[in-house]
């Protein structure tokens, strides 16, 4: 029995895959990738004799069967997934039959599109004293959401939101955010195909304008919606310097500094 590796391909640019991920692709006897989301360039590390298949048109049972069967024949099998494999994939469902059959699995993290979108837009997801919490979420659709995780309740915290899988219903996202108390003037950033060479597009607008701007730009899929009081921090003329950089602020590792009171 071989080992099945769930490898994060990163958001699109092939050089954003981890070194470990590329090494496993080179070692793999078989690779199953999600063709609808993973850039083909990510397969450049596969060895010439490697069996490569696209799971785009497979159902869950077929993907499970494919991985199990290949694990019987190859020492290393890779399931290549977009971004980070632990977010919005079906890793647990795919791993269960492998676990039951005694096939060892490993997970290699990847750069999530949430991080890639922030980097593409030149933004930070946290800002000292402004927001220190990031929520990864989505609108419900085929995958229903737990009751306590409605976008309205999550958005009411006022912290950073990275909204996956929801760009096709951006109007609903906007309505939920307004219901949660976000101002129509709040800044929103949408990044389409973050880091994909030649295809990345960053749309910036207020909450009131973002849906129209996305439609005008033709952004209807594969996009990350970032909502945060930290957006635009670099442009703020009144931006206060964080206490983190203030010499008077006691810090654990600064000479003479004391840890902040709990
Ligand atoms: N595991 C992935 C998410 C898979 S769900 C990750 O960690 O990024 C697919 C959703 O991720 C898309 O609907 C979109 O919201 C987002 N996404 C994936 N790749 C993206 C990219 N390059 N740019 C912007 N959003 C992306």
XYZ file of C-alpha atoms and ligand atoms in Angstrom:
288
model
C 0.000 0.000 0.000
C 1.247 3.442 -0.901
C 0.511 6.725 0.802
C -2.034 9.276 -0.412
C -1.026 12.906 -0.020
C -3.538 15.736 -0.047
C -1.440 18.587 -1.390
C -2.359 22.261 -1.471
C -1.629 23.625 -4.935
C -1.856 27.212 -3.714
C -4.079 29.857 -5.299
C -2.866 29.667 -8.901
C 0.684 30.844 -9.517
C 2.766 27.652 -9.667
C 5.611 29.132 -7.629
C 3.250 29.557 -4.704
C 3.130 25.821 -4.106
C 5.271 24.623 -1.211
C 8.627 22.966 -1.877
C 7.242 19.865 -0.139
C 4.267 19.842 -2.486
C 6.446 20.031 -5.597
C 8.689 17.253 -4.269
C 5.690 14.962 -3.747
C 4.377 15.742 -7.239
C 7.760 14.701 -8.657
C 7.692 11.452 -6.649
C 4.060 10.611 -7.363
C 3.085 7.618 -9.485
C -0.423 9.035 -9.842
C -1.930 12.515 -9.438
C -5.611 13.410 -9.256
C -6.216 17.150 -9.541
C -9.318 19.348 -9.490
C -9.169 20.644 -13.053
C -11.846 23.274 -12.558
C -9.764 25.127 -9.962
C -6.113 24.050 -10.026
C -3.957 25.755 -12.657
C -2.479 23.188 -15.098
C 0.933 24.793 -14.553
C 0.957 23.115 -11.138
C 1.454 19.772 -12.878
C 4.823 20.790 -14.334
C 6.600 18.968 -11.492
C 5.047 15.595 -12.286
C 7.484 12.980 -13.587
C 7.074 11.869 -17.232
C 5.613 8.426 -16.442
C 3.097 9.709 -13.898
C -0.593 8.951 -14.383
C -2.487 12.246 -14.228
C -6.268 12.534 -14.047
C -8.746 15.381 -13.667
C -11.519 14.822 -11.119
C -13.724 17.519 -12.689
C -16.241 15.047 -14.068
C -15.945 12.412 -11.306
C -18.404 12.027 -8.448
C -17.317 11.422 -4.846
C -17.418 7.622 -5.175
C -15.305 7.697 -8.325
C -12.697 9.937 -6.690
C -12.602 7.642 -3.646
C -12.245 4.578 -5.843
C -9.540 6.182 -7.969
C -7.399 7.091 -4.967
C -7.812 3.704 -3.296
C -6.994 1.784 -6.456
C -3.901 3.925 -7.218
C -2.684 3.555 -3.623
C -2.534 -0.201 -4.234
C -0.175 0.330 -7.183
C 1.991 3.344 -6.312
C 4.114 4.294 -3.316
C 3.055 7.944 -3.621
C -0.321 9.188 -4.809
C -1.221 12.897 -4.795
C -4.637 14.482 -4.566
C -3.904 18.056 -5.661
C -6.347 20.662 -4.381
C -6.642 24.390 -4.795
C -5.370 26.717 -2.090
C -5.122 24.913 1.229
C -6.590 21.394 1.230
C -8.213 21.761 4.643
C -10.523 24.586 3.530
C -13.766 23.996 1.601
C -12.700 20.679 0.159
C -13.938 17.179 0.902
C -10.742 15.905 2.474
C -12.475 14.085 5.336
C -14.928 12.331 2.990
C -12.081 11.249 0.714
C -9.864 10.145 3.581
C -12.482 7.963 5.322
C -12.363 4.979 2.924
C -8.566 5.245 2.802
C -8.443 5.160 6.609
C -10.787 2.155 6.594
C -8.529 0.353 4.111
C -5.429 1.128 6.158
C -3.937 3.469 3.530
C -1.808 6.111 5.236
C -2.557 9.710 4.300
C -0.625 12.950 4.632
C -1.611 16.588 4.222
C 0.584 19.334 2.788
C -0.749 22.821 3.463
C -1.092 25.394 0.724
C -1.408 29.152 0.375
C -5.118 29.763 0.669
C -6.842 32.140 -1.737
C -7.760 34.254 1.293
C -4.092 35.023 1.874
C -3.378 35.336 -1.833
C -6.248 37.802 -2.295
C -5.025 40.013 0.555
C -1.501 39.980 -0.872
C -2.706 40.736 -4.407
C -4.631 43.735 -3.123
C -1.749 44.897 -0.904
C -3.973 44.670 2.150
C -3.643 43.279 5.677
C -6.294 41.057 7.221
C -5.571 42.265 10.738
C -4.688 45.741 11.912
C -3.471 46.483 15.418
C -6.251 47.898 17.610
C -8.723 47.832 14.700
C -9.367 44.176 14.049
C -7.577 41.103 15.336
C -9.929 38.415 14.099
C -10.437 36.858 10.669
C -13.470 34.785 9.761
C -13.373 32.418 6.770
C -16.907 31.795 5.599
C -19.315 31.484 2.684
C -22.977 31.899 1.864
C -25.027 28.770 2.212
C -26.263 27.061 -0.916
C -26.039 23.386 -1.706
C -23.870 23.034 1.372
C -26.099 24.284 4.151
C -24.569 26.319 6.940
C -24.827 25.548 10.634
C -27.527 27.787 12.161
C -25.089 29.744 14.300
C -22.970 30.643 11.278
C -25.298 32.824 9.227
C -23.443 35.601 7.420
C -25.480 38.177 9.354
C -24.368 36.854 12.721
C -20.727 36.443 11.657
C -20.621 39.875 10.015
C -22.052 41.530 13.119
C -18.656 41.094 14.820
C -17.243 43.816 12.564
C -13.977 41.931 12.110
C -12.360 40.788 8.854
C -14.391 38.442 6.674
C -12.923 36.339 3.869
C -15.960 35.161 1.947
C -15.384 32.126 -0.263
C -17.645 30.516 -2.865
C -20.151 33.393 -2.913
C -19.234 35.822 -5.696
C -22.116 34.614 -7.873
C -24.450 35.899 -5.118
C -22.635 39.115 -4.301
C -25.954 40.997 -4.019
C -27.008 38.645 -1.217
C -23.636 39.091 0.490
C -24.110 42.873 0.379
C -27.663 42.640 1.753
C -26.531 40.410 4.645
C -23.637 42.732 5.509
C -25.940 45.749 5.538
C -28.396 43.878 7.744
C -25.499 43.121 10.082
C -24.776 46.821 10.409
C -21.982 47.447 7.889
C -22.095 50.927 6.356
C -22.845 51.216 2.629
C -19.581 53.218 2.534
C -17.502 50.359 3.990
C -14.652 49.327 1.681
C -14.807 45.920 0.003
C -12.147 44.210 -2.100
C -12.927 41.396 -4.531
C -10.023 39.504 -6.061
C -10.664 37.309 -9.075
C -8.135 34.552 -9.811
C -5.596 35.880 -7.322
C -2.018 35.159 -8.490
C -3.075 33.484 -11.775
C -0.508 34.843 -14.254
C -2.199 37.403 -16.509
C -5.688 36.758 -15.105
C -5.725 38.337 -11.667
C -8.193 41.185 -11.224
C -8.700 43.340 -8.133
C -11.992 45.223 -7.773
C -12.303 47.820 -5.016
C -15.512 49.594 -4.157
C -17.800 50.530 -1.322
C -20.311 47.988 -0.078
C -23.031 49.912 -1.930
C -21.135 49.746 -5.230
C -19.283 46.429 -5.166
C -21.954 44.246 -6.762
C -22.353 46.554 -9.762
C -18.582 46.927 -10.144
C -18.089 43.153 -10.123
C -20.792 42.664 -12.734
C -19.251 45.391 -14.909
C -15.843 43.748 -14.622
C -17.350 40.348 -15.490
C -16.303 38.825 -12.152
C -18.769 36.021 -11.508
C -16.684 33.111 -10.290
C -13.415 32.131 -8.617
C -13.177 35.276 -6.555
C -12.535 36.118 -2.917
C -14.605 38.783 -1.182
C -12.691 40.623 1.539
C -14.580 42.849 3.954
C -12.654 44.438 6.774
C -12.107 47.595 8.780
C -8.420 46.988 7.999
C -8.887 47.579 4.249
C -7.214 50.700 2.939
C -5.165 51.125 6.114
C -2.098 52.181 4.137
C -3.964 55.184 2.702
C -5.311 56.500 5.976
C -3.763 59.833 6.789
C -5.032 59.658 10.351
C -3.649 56.139 10.809
C -2.286 55.836 14.302
C 0.944 53.937 14.776
C 0.361 50.632 16.442
C 1.390 50.235 20.048
C 3.397 47.272 18.830
C 5.974 49.733 17.476
C 5.725 52.223 20.276
C 8.878 52.133 22.382
C 6.780 52.666 25.492
C 4.653 49.596 24.892
C 5.903 46.736 27.028
C 6.782 43.756 24.889
C 7.902 40.381 25.984
C 11.003 40.220 23.836
C 12.156 43.818 23.876
C 15.076 44.451 26.231
C 13.645 45.954 29.374
C 10.117 45.192 28.177
C 7.591 43.331 30.245
C 4.808 41.195 28.836
C 1.485 43.045 28.610
C -0.883 42.346 31.499
C -3.196 39.475 30.686
N -9.143 25.443 -0.541
C -9.298 26.676 -1.276
C -10.750 27.117 -1.387
C -11.577 26.188 -2.262
S -13.227 26.718 -2.431
C -8.422 27.763 -0.638
O -7.827 27.537 0.423
O -8.312 28.839 -1.234
C -13.153 27.624 -3.934
C -13.303 29.099 -3.654
O -12.058 29.629 -3.232
C -13.693 29.938 -4.856
O -15.095 29.986 -5.012
C -13.155 31.296 -4.476
O -14.007 31.940 -3.549
C -11.888 30.927 -3.751
N -10.707 30.900 -4.647
C -9.969 29.833 -4.993
N -8.906 30.206 -5.737
C -8.987 31.554 -5.854
C -8.158 32.555 -6.454
N -7.032 32.226 -7.102
N -8.527 33.844 -6.351
C -9.643 34.198 -5.672
N -10.455 33.309 -5.063
C -10.130 32.008 -5.148
